[in-house]
Amino acid sequence: MKLKNILIRIMAIVAVVFTFLSCNDDFDSVGSEVIGDVNFEDKQYSAVPIAYSKKFERVRTSGLGIDQQGTAHSNLLGVYNDPIYGQSVYSILSQIQPSKLNPAFGTNAVLDSVIFSLPYFSTATGTTSVQVDNVTETATTYRLDSIYGNQPIKLSLYKSNYFLRDFDPESNERQVYYSDDVETNFGTEVEQTLLYTNNNLVPSAEEIIVTTETVTNGETTTKRERLTPRLRVEFPDDIKTLFSTLFLDKAGSVELSNLNNFRNYFRGIYIKAEPINNNGNLIYLNTRDAQITLHYSFDETSNDVTTRKDDKLDLNFANTFINSITTELDGTLNDNSPIADELKEENQDTINGESNLYLKGGDGSYAVIDLFGGNVTNENGEEENELSFLKRQDWLVNDASLKFYINQNEVTGGDTEPERIFIFNMETGTVLLDYLLDGSIDRDIPLVSGINHLGRISRDSDKNGEFYKIRITQYILNVLKGEIENAKLGLSVSQNVNIITSAIGDTPTTKNEIIPSSSIVSHEGTILYGNGVNVPESKRLKLDIFYTSSKEN
């Protein structure tokens, strides 16, 4: 009986599938005949958006770069020489938070060491077995990620004395800090106490081996630990004495009792980068992984027996992070350069558009795109607003995209070109619906995430960038149907398209312009062709709309 029922079900399924395939063949045939040959045809319409650039004087660098996984990838450290826009220097100011409040360090506590650790982003590439004192260990090789340049920088670590407020006393909202605050407003307070200097820092891909010895009841135990690549420093005795005074001597004090008191007591750490011979390297960091660790020992008595015990207190980088960005005037982009002159707001044609669009990360620049800012000649030979004209057409829009050609005459191609650019609603700072509907979003690999909407750079045979293609089909559909307003769009570079939060910046004439956080944490720049009359026709910015309409139209 069971076998019979199974056979009946199988036969029924086969019959349904066969019927569906037969109907599908008929439908395809009929659909092809009606749509393709009789009543409808596929066409293309090309609009010419109006586009120009805007330059920032400063941008907000606090609270940057939280991606869709809630992970901070927001801080840059080092020196970057852009072949178009000149040199930028990135430093970091951060608050510190202890791993435990009101710590009890124990009896006769002694600070044994103070360790600063700043991990790099890295990827394991292989493992090997090694013998160390007749013990087999697994050694790992790594490749550094997000490191740009290989020249040394000067790195200095300071205990800051500048108090970073959590809230703006005038608005009671979260305090905002900008890229120029450290240099312009904070002054020497961030460099109160020098903790460490490295005059020749080049990040290394070597794993770090840490050996610690523990003495218990007169017996010494040695422990070896292998860490991922990082800058790891043991502070000298004078700095160890300073931290002993700041922490061990303050056991039970109000300064260590709660976060508010602690943040006013220990106001932060400033990591300062400086170029060497006008060169350097740039590192992307998740500063939340950085910490200063206080290793200490103390007496513990049990059953009238006193032994020394070891413990630690971690001082984590937390809460408020600020990227200081200094753009050197002796770089390409200075007051006398043609690019700087073009980027002045009074020289940007916001009515007719510009021939070049200047995109630069950090406190750089972005482009404004007005998709339907002009008029067209309609079917009656009359001038009509382009958007009104398009809304009257009975079109089935199949695809809509913008292609931004790179001005190869103005840029240095290759690795210095940004892999991704990012489009957003300038009025709200939000992504377009096409982003939210993109099934290719990959939270683990930002480089290839969202390529259906935000296409990667297309390169020629010499690996020089040719163009970027951005598909905005759903956005155009909604605009033409009147479901959303035709807002001006912004175009920026992006280091990580998974970061969709917004920040603000000040241009020479406007405060609080919206800019994606992913642009601020990007370092590269490029120059794209706009819609100006001097642009070669084949390279001119266009909005290509592919649609289906009835032949009567």
Coordinates of C-alpha atoms in Angstrom, one line a residue:
M1 CA 0.0 0.0 0.0
K2 CA 2.8 2.4 0.9
L3 CA 4.6 1.7 -2.4
K4 CA 1.5 2.2 -4.4
N5 CA 0.9 5.6 -2.7
I6 CA 4.5 6.7 -3.4
L7 CA 4.2 5.7 -7.1
I8 CA 1.0 7.7 -7.4
R9 CA 2.6 10.8 -5.9
I10 CA 5.6 10.6 -8.2
M11 CA 3.4 10.2 -11.3
A12 CA 1.4 13.3 -10.2
I13 CA 4.5 15.4 -9.7
V14 CA 5.9 14.4 -13.1
A15 CA 2.5 15.2 -14.7
V16 CA 2.5 18.7 -13.1
V17 CA 6.0 19.5 -14.2
F18 CA 5.4 18.3 -17.8
T19 CA 2.2 20.4 -17.9
F20 CA 4.0 23.5 -16.6
L21 CA 6.9 23.1 -19.1
S22 CA 4.4 22.8 -22.0
C23 CA 2.5 25.9 -20.9
N24 CA 5.7 27.8 -20.4
D25 CA 6.8 27.0 -23.9
D26 CA 3.5 28.2 -25.2
F27 CA 3.7 31.4 -23.1
D28 CA 7.2 32.1 -24.3
S29 CA 6.2 31.6 -27.9
V30 CA 3.1 33.8 -27.6
G31 CA 4.9 36.5 -25.5
S32 CA 7.7 36.7 -28.1
E33 CA 5.3 37.0 -30.9
V34 CA 3.2 39.7 -29.3
I35 CA 5.8 41.8 -27.5
G36 CA 8.8 41.3 -29.8
D37 CA 7.2 41.4 -33.2
V38 CA 3.8 43.1 -33.2
N39 CA 3.0 45.7 -30.6
F40 CA 6.2 46.6 -28.7
E41 CA 9.8 47.4 -29.2
D42 CA 12.9 48.1 -27.1
K43 CA 14.5 51.5 -27.1
Q44 CA 17.1 53.6 -25.4
Y45 CA 16.8 57.2 -24.1
S46 CA 19.9 59.1 -22.9
A47 CA 19.5 62.0 -20.5
V48 CA 22.5 64.3 -19.8
P49 CA 22.5 65.1 -16.1
I50 CA 24.0 68.3 -14.7
A51 CA 27.0 67.6 -12.5
Y52 CA 29.6 69.6 -10.6
S53 CA 31.9 69.3 -7.6
K54 CA 31.9 70.5 -4.0
K55 CA 35.0 70.8 -1.8
F56 CA 35.0 70.4 2.0
E57 CA 36.9 72.5 4.4
R58 CA 36.5 70.0 7.2
V59 CA 34.4 66.9 7.9
R60 CA 33.1 65.2 11.0
T61 CA 35.4 62.3 12.0
S62 CA 33.9 61.3 15.3
G63 CA 31.6 58.3 15.3
L64 CA 32.6 57.1 11.8
G65 CA 32.3 54.0 9.8
I66 CA 30.0 51.4 11.5
D67 CA 29.3 48.8 8.9
Q68 CA 26.2 46.6 8.6
Q69 CA 27.7 44.1 11.0
G70 CA 28.0 46.8 13.7
T71 CA 31.8 46.7 13.5
A72 CA 33.9 49.8 13.5
H73 CA 36.3 50.1 10.5
S74 CA 36.7 53.7 10.8
N75 CA 40.2 55.0 11.6
L76 CA 43.2 55.8 9.4
L77 CA 46.7 56.3 10.7
G78 CA 49.7 57.4 8.7
V79 CA 50.7 59.4 5.6
Y80 CA 49.3 59.1 2.1
N81 CA 50.6 60.9 -1.0
D82 CA 47.8 61.1 -3.5
P83 CA 49.2 61.6 -7.1
I84 CA 46.4 64.1 -7.8
Y85 CA 45.5 65.8 -4.6
G86 CA 48.7 65.8 -2.6
Q87 CA 49.6 64.6 0.9
S88 CA 47.3 63.9 3.8
V89 CA 48.4 63.0 7.3
Y90 CA 46.0 61.0 9.5
S91 CA 46.4 60.8 13.3
I92 CA 44.0 59.4 16.0
L93 CA 42.7 60.8 19.3
S94 CA 40.7 58.4 21.4
Q95 CA 39.2 58.1 24.9
I96 CA 40.2 55.2 27.1
Q97 CA 38.0 52.9 29.1
P98 CA 39.3 50.4 31.8
S99 CA 38.2 46.8 31.6
K100 CA 37.0 47.1 35.2
L101 CA 36.1 50.1 37.3
N102 CA 37.2 50.6 40.9
P103 CA 39.9 47.9 40.5
A104 CA 41.4 46.4 43.7
F105 CA 45.1 45.8 42.9
G106 CA 45.7 43.8 46.1
T107 CA 48.3 43.9 48.8
N108 CA 51.8 45.1 48.0
A109 CA 50.9 45.6 44.3
V110 CA 53.7 46.1 41.9
L111 CA 53.3 47.2 38.2
D112 CA 55.5 44.7 36.3
S113 CA 55.0 46.0 32.7
V114 CA 52.8 48.2 30.6
I115 CA 52.1 47.0 27.0
F116 CA 50.7 49.0 24.1
S117 CA 49.1 46.9 21.4
L118 CA 47.8 48.1 18.0
P119 CA 46.7 45.2 15.7
Y120 CA 46.8 45.5 12.0
F121 CA 44.2 44.0 9.6
S122 CA 45.8 40.8 8.4
T123 CA 45.0 37.5 6.7
A124 CA 46.6 34.2 7.5
T125 CA 48.3 32.7 4.4
G126 CA 49.8 29.5 5.8
T127 CA 51.1 27.6 8.8
T128 CA 54.2 25.6 9.5
S129 CA 55.4 23.4 12.5
V130 CA 58.4 24.7 14.3
Q131 CA 60.4 23.3 17.2
V132 CA 61.0 25.6 20.2
D133 CA 62.8 24.0 23.2
N134 CA 61.7 20.5 22.1
V135 CA 58.1 21.7 21.9
T136 CA 56.2 21.7 18.6
E137 CA 54.5 25.0 17.8
T138 CA 52.4 26.2 14.9
A139 CA 53.8 29.3 13.2
T140 CA 51.5 31.3 11.0
T141 CA 52.4 33.5 8.0
Y142 CA 50.3 36.6 7.3
R143 CA 49.5 39.1 4.6
L144 CA 48.8 42.6 5.7
D145 CA 45.5 44.1 4.5
S146 CA 44.6 47.8 4.1
I147 CA 48.2 49.0 4.2
Y148 CA 49.1 51.7 1.6
G149 CA 52.7 52.6 0.9
N150 CA 55.9 51.1 2.2
Q151 CA 57.9 54.1 3.4
P152 CA 58.5 54.7 7.1
I153 CA 56.6 57.2 9.2
K154 CA 57.3 58.8 12.6
L155 CA 54.8 57.6 15.2
S156 CA 54.4 59.2 18.6
L157 CA 52.1 58.1 21.4
Y158 CA 50.9 60.8 23.9
K159 CA 48.7 60.9 27.0
S160 CA 46.3 63.6 26.1
N161 CA 45.0 66.2 28.5
Y162 CA 42.2 67.5 26.3
F163 CA 38.7 66.7 27.8
L164 CA 36.5 65.1 25.1
R165 CA 32.8 65.8 26.0
D166 CA 30.1 63.3 25.3
F167 CA 27.4 65.9 24.7
D168 CA 27.2 69.4 23.3
P169 CA 26.2 71.6 26.2
E170 CA 24.3 73.9 23.9
S171 CA 22.1 71.2 22.2
N172 CA 22.5 68.3 24.7
E173 CA 23.1 66.1 21.6
R174 CA 26.2 64.0 21.0
Q175 CA 29.3 66.2 20.7
V176 CA 30.6 66.3 17.1
Y177 CA 34.3 66.5 16.4
Y178 CA 35.9 67.4 13.1
S179 CA 39.0 66.6 11.1
D180 CA 40.7 69.9 11.9
D181 CA 39.9 70.0 15.6
V182 CA 43.1 68.5 16.9
E183 CA 45.2 70.9 14.8
T184 CA 43.0 74.0 15.1
N185 CA 41.2 73.8 18.5
F186 CA 42.9 71.4 20.8
G187 CA 46.5 72.6 20.5
T188 CA 49.3 71.2 22.6
E189 CA 46.9 69.7 25.2
V190 CA 46.7 66.5 23.2
E191 CA 50.5 66.1 23.4
Q192 CA 50.8 66.5 27.2
T193 CA 53.0 63.5 28.0
L194 CA 55.1 61.5 25.5
L195 CA 54.8 57.8 26.1
Y196 CA 56.5 56.3 23.0
T197 CA 58.2 57.3 19.7
N198 CA 59.1 55.3 16.7
N199 CA 61.1 57.2 14.1
N200 CA 61.0 54.4 11.5
L201 CA 57.7 52.7 11.6
V202 CA 56.8 50.4 8.7
P203 CA 54.1 47.8 9.5
S204 CA 55.4 44.2 9.5
A205 CA 53.5 41.1 8.5
E206 CA 55.4 39.0 11.0
E207 CA 53.5 37.4 13.8
I208 CA 54.4 38.6 17.3
I209 CA 55.8 36.0 19.8
V210 CA 55.2 36.9 23.5
T211 CA 57.0 35.0 26.2
T212 CA 55.9 35.4 29.8
E213 CA 57.3 33.8 32.9
T214 CA 55.3 33.0 36.0
V215 CA 56.8 32.1 39.4
T216 CA 54.6 29.9 41.6
N217 CA 55.9 28.4 44.8
G218 CA 59.5 28.9 43.6
E219 CA 58.9 27.3 40.3
T220 CA 59.1 29.2 37.0
T221 CA 56.6 28.5 34.2
T222 CA 57.3 29.9 30.7
K223 CA 54.4 30.6 28.4
R224 CA 54.7 31.4 24.7
E225 CA 51.9 33.1 22.8
R226 CA 51.7 33.9 19.0
L227 CA 49.8 37.0 18.1
T228 CA 48.6 38.4 14.7
P229 CA 50.8 41.2 13.2
R230 CA 50.6 44.4 15.2
L231 CA 52.6 47.2 16.7
R232 CA 53.4 46.0 20.2
V233 CA 55.5 48.0 22.6
E234 CA 56.6 47.6 26.2
F235 CA 56.9 51.0 27.8
P236 CA 60.2 51.8 29.5
D237 CA 60.6 52.1 33.3
D238 CA 59.8 55.8 33.5
I239 CA 56.5 55.4 31.7
K240 CA 55.8 52.3 33.9
T241 CA 56.4 54.5 37.0
L242 CA 53.9 57.0 35.6
F243 CA 51.2 54.4 35.1
S244 CA 51.8 53.0 38.5
T245 CA 51.2 56.4 40.0
L246 CA 48.1 57.0 37.8
F247 CA 46.5 53.6 38.6
L248 CA 48.0 51.5 41.4
D249 CA 48.5 54.5 43.7
K250 CA 44.9 55.5 43.0
A251 CA 43.2 52.2 44.1
G252 CA 39.9 53.0 45.8
S253 CA 39.9 56.6 44.6
V254 CA 36.9 58.4 43.1
E255 CA 38.9 58.9 39.8
L256 CA 38.7 55.1 39.1
S257 CA 35.2 54.6 40.6
N258 CA 33.0 55.3 37.5
L259 CA 33.4 56.1 33.8
N260 CA 32.5 59.8 34.0
N261 CA 35.2 60.4 36.6
F262 CA 37.7 58.3 34.8
R263 CA 37.3 60.0 31.5
N264 CA 37.9 63.3 33.1
Y265 CA 40.9 61.9 35.0
F266 CA 42.6 60.0 32.1
R267 CA 41.5 62.0 29.1
G268 CA 42.7 59.9 26.2
I269 CA 45.5 58.8 24.0
Y270 CA 46.8 60.6 21.0
I271 CA 48.5 58.6 18.2
K272 CA 50.4 61.1 16.0
A273 CA 51.7 60.3 12.6
E274 CA 54.3 62.4 10.7
P275 CA 55.9 62.0 7.3
I276 CA 59.6 61.2 6.9
N277 CA 61.3 62.9 3.9
N278 CA 57.8 63.8 2.8
N279 CA 56.8 60.1 2.5
G280 CA 55.2 57.4 4.5
N281 CA 52.5 54.7 4.7
L282 CA 48.9 54.6 5.6
I283 CA 47.1 52.0 7.8
Y284 CA 43.4 51.3 8.1
L285 CA 42.6 50.2 11.7
N286 CA 39.8 49.1 13.9
T287 CA 41.0 51.2 16.8
R288 CA 38.6 49.3 19.1
D289 CA 41.1 46.5 19.0
A290 CA 43.9 48.8 20.4
Q291 CA 44.7 48.7 24.1
I292 CA 47.2 49.4 26.8
T293 CA 47.6 46.6 29.3
L294 CA 48.9 47.0 32.9
H295 CA 50.4 43.7 34.1
Y296 CA 50.8 43.7 37.9
S297 CA 51.5 41.3 40.8
F298 CA 50.3 41.3 44.4
D299 CA 50.4 39.3 47.6
E300 CA 47.7 36.8 48.3
T301 CA 47.5 35.0 51.7
S302 CA 45.7 31.8 52.3
N303 CA 46.1 29.5 55.3
D304 CA 48.8 31.8 56.6
V305 CA 50.8 31.2 53.3
T306 CA 51.5 34.3 51.2
T307 CA 52.2 33.9 47.5
R308 CA 52.5 36.3 44.6
K309 CA 49.7 36.4 42.1
D310 CA 49.5 38.0 38.7
D311 CA 46.7 40.0 37.2
K312 CA 46.1 42.7 34.6
L313 CA 44.0 45.8 33.8
D314 CA 43.2 46.5 30.2
L315 CA 42.8 50.1 29.1
N316 CA 40.7 49.9 25.9
F317 CA 40.3 52.5 23.2
A318 CA 36.6 53.3 23.4
N319 CA 33.7 55.7 23.1
T320 CA 35.0 58.8 21.2
F321 CA 37.4 58.4 18.3
I322 CA 38.6 61.3 16.3
N323 CA 40.6 61.2 13.1
S324 CA 42.8 64.3 12.6
I325 CA 43.3 65.0 8.9
T326 CA 46.0 67.4 7.8
T327 CA 46.2 68.2 4.1
E328 CA 49.7 69.6 3.3
L329 CA 49.7 72.7 1.2
D330 CA 52.9 71.7 -0.5
G331 CA 51.1 68.8 -2.2
T332 CA 49.5 69.0 -5.6
L333 CA 46.3 70.4 -4.3
N334 CA 47.3 73.8 -2.9
D335 CA 46.2 77.4 -3.4
N336 CA 48.1 77.7 -6.7
S337 CA 47.1 74.5 -8.3
P338 CA 44.6 74.4 -11.2
I339 CA 42.5 71.8 -9.4
A340 CA 42.2 73.9 -6.2
D341 CA 41.2 76.9 -8.4
E342 CA 38.5 74.9 -10.2
L343 CA 37.1 73.5 -6.9
K344 CA 36.4 76.9 -5.6
E345 CA 32.6 77.2 -5.3
E346 CA 32.5 80.4 -7.3
N347 CA 34.2 78.6 -10.2
Q348 CA 31.8 75.6 -10.3
D349 CA 29.0 76.0 -12.8
T350 CA 26.0 74.7 -10.9
I351 CA 23.5 75.6 -13.7
N352 CA 25.1 74.0 -16.7
G353 CA 27.5 71.6 -15.1
E354 CA 31.2 71.0 -15.3
S355 CA 33.6 69.0 -17.5
N356 CA 35.5 67.4 -14.6
L357 CA 34.1 65.9 -11.4
Y358 CA 36.6 65.8 -8.5
L359 CA 36.2 63.0 -6.0
K360 CA 38.6 62.7 -3.0
G361 CA 38.1 60.9 0.3
G362 CA 38.8 62.2 3.8
D363 CA 38.2 66.0 4.0
G364 CA 38.2 66.1 0.2
S365 CA 35.4 66.6 -2.4
Y366 CA 32.4 65.0 -4.0
A367 CA 30.1 65.5 -7.0
V368 CA 26.5 66.7 -7.2
I369 CA 24.3 65.0 -9.8
D370 CA 21.1 66.6 -11.0
L371 CA 19.5 63.9 -13.2
F372 CA 16.8 66.0 -14.8
G373 CA 17.9 69.6 -14.4
G374 CA 17.3 70.8 -17.9
N375 CA 14.7 71.0 -20.7
V376 CA 14.1 69.0 -23.8
T377 CA 12.2 69.5 -27.1
N378 CA 9.0 67.5 -26.9
E379 CA 6.9 65.9 -29.6
N380 CA 5.3 69.2 -30.4
G381 CA 8.6 71.0 -30.9
E382 CA 8.2 72.9 -27.6
E383 CA 10.7 73.3 -24.7
E384 CA 9.6 71.2 -21.8
N385 CA 11.1 70.2 -18.5
E386 CA 12.8 66.8 -19.1
L387 CA 11.3 65.1 -16.0
S388 CA 7.8 66.2 -17.0
F389 CA 8.3 64.9 -20.5
L390 CA 9.5 61.5 -19.3
K391 CA 6.6 61.1 -16.8
R392 CA 4.2 61.5 -19.7
Q393 CA 5.7 58.6 -21.6
D394 CA 4.1 55.2 -21.4
W395 CA 7.3 53.4 -21.0
L396 CA 8.2 50.1 -19.3
V397 CA 11.6 50.9 -17.9
N398 CA 13.9 47.8 -18.0
D399 CA 17.2 49.3 -16.9
A400 CA 18.7 52.6 -16.0
S401 CA 22.3 53.4 -15.3
L402 CA 24.9 56.1 -15.1
K403 CA 28.4 55.6 -16.6
F404 CA 31.2 57.8 -15.2
Y405 CA 34.2 57.8 -17.4
I406 CA 37.6 58.4 -15.8
N407 CA 39.6 61.4 -17.2
Q408 CA 42.7 59.4 -17.9
N409 CA 44.5 62.5 -19.0
E410 CA 44.3 63.9 -15.5
V411 CA 44.8 60.8 -13.2
T412 CA 47.6 58.4 -12.5
G413 CA 46.1 55.0 -13.2
G414 CA 46.7 51.7 -11.5
D415 CA 46.6 51.0 -7.8
T416 CA 46.1 54.6 -6.7
E417 CA 42.6 54.7 -8.3
P418 CA 39.6 54.0 -5.9
E419 CA 38.0 50.6 -6.6
R420 CA 34.5 51.8 -5.7
I421 CA 32.4 55.0 -5.8
F422 CA 29.2 55.5 -3.9
I423 CA 25.9 57.3 -4.8
F424 CA 23.5 58.7 -2.2
N425 CA 20.5 61.0 -1.7
M426 CA 22.0 64.4 -0.9
E427 CA 19.0 65.7 0.9
T428 CA 18.7 62.7 3.3
G429 CA 22.1 61.0 3.1
T430 CA 20.4 57.7 2.6
V431 CA 21.2 55.1 0.0
L432 CA 19.0 54.5 -3.0
L433 CA 16.4 51.7 -3.1
D434 CA 18.6 50.0 -5.6
Y435 CA 21.2 49.5 -2.9
L436 CA 18.7 47.9 -0.5
L437 CA 17.4 45.6 -3.3
D438 CA 20.9 44.5 -4.4
G439 CA 21.3 40.8 -3.8
S440 CA 25.0 41.0 -4.3
I441 CA 25.7 42.8 -0.9
D442 CA 28.4 40.8 0.8
R443 CA 29.0 41.8 4.4
D444 CA 32.3 39.9 4.6
I445 CA 34.0 41.2 1.4
P446 CA 33.3 44.9 0.9
L447 CA 35.5 45.0 -2.2
V448 CA 32.9 43.0 -4.2
S449 CA 29.8 43.9 -2.2
G450 CA 26.8 45.5 -4.0
I451 CA 28.3 45.3 -7.5
N452 CA 24.9 45.1 -9.2
H453 CA 24.2 48.6 -8.1
L454 CA 27.6 50.1 -7.4
G455 CA 29.8 48.5 -10.1
R456 CA 33.6 48.2 -9.4
I457 CA 36.0 50.2 -11.5
S458 CA 36.4 48.8 -15.0
R459 CA 40.0 48.7 -16.1
D460 CA 41.7 48.5 -19.5
S461 CA 44.5 46.1 -20.5
D462 CA 47.1 48.3 -18.8
K463 CA 45.1 48.1 -15.5
N464 CA 44.2 51.8 -15.7
G465 CA 40.6 52.7 -14.8
E466 CA 38.2 53.4 -17.7
F467 CA 34.8 53.9 -16.0
Y468 CA 32.4 53.2 -13.2
K469 CA 28.8 52.0 -13.9
I470 CA 26.1 52.6 -11.4
R471 CA 22.7 51.0 -11.9
I472 CA 19.7 53.0 -10.6
T473 CA 16.8 51.3 -12.2
Q474 CA 14.5 51.2 -9.2
Y475 CA 15.2 54.8 -8.3
I476 CA 14.3 56.0 -11.9
L477 CA 11.1 53.9 -11.8
N478 CA 10.0 55.5 -8.6
V479 CA 10.8 59.0 -9.8
L480 CA 8.9 58.6 -13.1
K481 CA 5.9 57.1 -11.3
G482 CA 5.9 60.1 -8.9
E483 CA 6.4 57.9 -5.9
I484 CA 9.5 59.8 -4.8
E485 CA 10.9 63.3 -5.4
N486 CA 13.7 63.8 -7.9
A487 CA 16.4 64.7 -5.4
K488 CA 19.9 65.7 -6.2
L489 CA 22.3 62.8 -5.8
G490 CA 25.8 62.9 -4.4
L491 CA 28.7 60.9 -5.7
S492 CA 31.8 60.1 -3.6
V493 CA 34.6 57.6 -3.3
S494 CA 34.1 54.7 -0.9
Q495 CA 36.6 52.4 0.9
N496 CA 33.8 50.2 2.1
V497 CA 30.3 50.3 0.5
N498 CA 28.9 48.2 3.4
I499 CA 29.2 51.4 5.6
I500 CA 26.0 53.3 4.8
T501 CA 25.9 55.7 7.7
S502 CA 26.2 59.5 7.0
A503 CA 28.4 62.2 8.4
I504 CA 28.6 65.9 7.8
G505 CA 31.1 68.5 6.7
D506 CA 31.5 72.2 6.1
T507 CA 32.1 73.7 2.7
P508 CA 33.3 77.3 2.4
T509 CA 29.7 78.6 2.2
T510 CA 27.5 75.8 3.7
K511 CA 27.5 74.1 7.1
N512 CA 26.5 70.5 7.7
E513 CA 26.6 69.2 4.2
I514 CA 25.8 65.5 4.2
I515 CA 28.6 63.1 3.1
P516 CA 28.8 59.2 3.5
S517 CA 31.0 58.0 6.3
S518 CA 32.6 55.6 3.8
S519 CA 33.9 58.6 1.9
I520 CA 35.6 60.2 5.0
V521 CA 37.4 56.9 5.8
S522 CA 38.6 56.7 2.2
H523 CA 42.0 58.1 1.2
E524 CA 42.1 57.9 -2.6
G525 CA 40.8 60.2 -5.2
T526 CA 40.0 60.4 -8.9
I527 CA 38.7 62.7 -11.6
L528 CA 35.7 61.8 -13.7
Y529 CA 34.2 63.3 -16.8
G530 CA 31.1 65.4 -16.2
N531 CA 28.6 66.8 -18.7
G532 CA 30.5 69.9 -19.8
V533 CA 30.6 70.8 -23.5
N534 CA 34.4 70.2 -23.6
V535 CA 34.0 66.5 -22.8
P536 CA 34.3 64.1 -25.7
E537 CA 30.9 62.9 -26.7
S538 CA 31.8 59.2 -26.1
K539 CA 32.9 60.1 -22.5
R540 CA 30.2 62.5 -21.5
L541 CA 28.1 61.6 -18.5
K542 CA 24.8 60.2 -19.5
L543 CA 21.8 58.5 -17.8
D544 CA 20.9 55.6 -20.1
I545 CA 17.3 54.4 -19.8
F546 CA 16.4 51.2 -21.6
Y547 CA 12.7 50.8 -22.0
T548 CA 9.9 49.0 -23.9
S549 CA 7.1 50.9 -25.5
S550 CA 4.3 50.3 -28.0
K551 CA 5.2 50.9 -31.6
E552 CA 2.3 53.4 -31.9
N553 CA 4.4 55.7 -29.6

